[in-house]
Amino acid sequence: MTVHDLMREVAEKAGHATTVTAGAIGSLYSLFVQNPIGFICASVAVASFVMNWYYSHQRHKMAKAQQERGE
């Protein structure tokens, strides 16, 4: 592999990462700044995920305690 090929490959990989990052930032800006309802919906989705994780964790902990007691 020549230096020219290596530089082209590095530039392509860096360009892809930059494009994806810029697209994600643009999408988040559009969602949260220009559309406040989108921010509210995203907040509700995150809150419901956290609540679901917490109660699932508690349920697994209780099931493990019951199993250890032999119930």
Short mmCIF file of C-alpha atoms in Angstrom, two decimals:
data_model
loop_
_atom_site.label_atom_id
_atom_site.label_comp_id
_atom_site.label_asym_id
_atom_site.label_seq_id
_atom_site.Cartn_x
_atom_site.Cartn_y
_atom_site.Cartn_z
CA MET A 1 0.00 0.00 0.00
CA THR A 2 1.43 3.33 -0.98
CA VAL A 3 1.35 6.47 1.12
CA HIS A 4 -1.13 7.96 -1.33
CA ASP A 5 -3.54 5.03 -0.87
CA LEU A 6 -3.16 5.20 2.89
CA MET A 7 -3.91 8.93 2.98
CA ARG A 8 -6.98 8.43 0.78
CA GLU A 9 -8.27 5.65 3.05
CA VAL A 10 -7.77 7.74 6.19
CA ALA A 11 -9.54 10.70 4.58
CA GLU A 12 -12.49 8.52 3.57
CA LYS A 13 -12.90 7.12 7.10
CA ALA A 14 -12.60 10.55 8.70
CA GLY A 15 -15.06 11.99 6.20
CA HIS A 16 -17.62 9.31 7.01
CA ALA A 17 -17.37 9.92 10.76
CA THR A 18 -17.63 13.67 10.27
CA THR A 19 -20.67 13.34 8.03
CA VAL A 20 -22.49 11.05 10.47
CA THR A 21 -21.68 13.31 13.43
CA ALA A 22 -22.80 16.45 11.60
CA GLY A 23 -26.03 14.73 10.55
CA ALA A 24 -26.75 13.62 14.11
CA ILE A 25 -26.10 17.10 15.49
CA GLY A 26 -28.31 18.65 12.82
CA SER A 27 -31.10 16.20 13.55
CA LEU A 28 -30.93 16.83 17.29
CA TYR A 29 -30.91 20.59 16.71
CA SER A 30 -33.94 20.29 14.48
CA LEU A 31 -35.74 18.05 16.92
CA PHE A 32 -35.07 19.95 20.14
CA VAL A 33 -34.74 23.59 19.16
CA GLN A 34 -37.15 23.99 16.31
CA ASN A 35 -39.73 21.55 17.66
CA PRO A 36 -40.20 21.71 21.45
CA ILE A 37 -42.82 18.95 21.34
CA GLY A 38 -40.10 16.63 20.03
CA PHE A 39 -38.04 17.44 23.12
CA ILE A 40 -41.00 16.63 25.37
CA CYS A 41 -41.60 13.31 23.58
CA ALA A 42 -37.93 12.37 23.79
CA SER A 43 -37.92 13.22 27.51
CA VAL A 44 -40.98 11.04 28.12
CA ALA A 45 -39.35 8.18 26.19
CA VAL A 46 -36.16 8.41 28.26
CA ALA A 47 -38.13 8.64 31.52
CA SER A 48 -40.22 5.59 30.63
CA PHE A 49 -37.07 3.64 29.73
CA VAL A 50 -35.49 4.49 33.09
CA MET A 51 -38.65 3.53 35.00
CA ASN A 52 -38.94 0.26 33.10
CA TRP A 53 -35.30 -0.57 33.80
CA TYR A 54 -35.68 0.23 37.52
CA TYR A 55 -38.79 -1.89 38.06
CA SER A 56 -37.39 -4.75 35.96
CA HIS A 57 -34.23 -4.66 38.07
CA GLN A 58 -36.31 -4.77 41.27
CA ARG A 59 -38.39 -7.66 39.94
CA HIS A 60 -35.26 -9.67 39.10
CA LYS A 61 -33.81 -8.94 42.52
CA MET A 62 -36.99 -10.15 44.24
CA ALA A 63 -37.12 -13.30 42.07
CA LYS A 64 -33.51 -14.08 42.92
CA ALA A 65 -34.19 -13.61 46.66
CA GLN A 66 -37.22 -15.93 46.44
CA GLN A 67 -35.18 -18.53 44.58
CA GLU A 68 -32.44 -18.42 47.22
CA ARG A 69 -35.04 -18.90 49.98
CA GLY A 70 -36.48 -21.88 48.10
CA GLU A 71 -39.97 -20.54 47.50
#
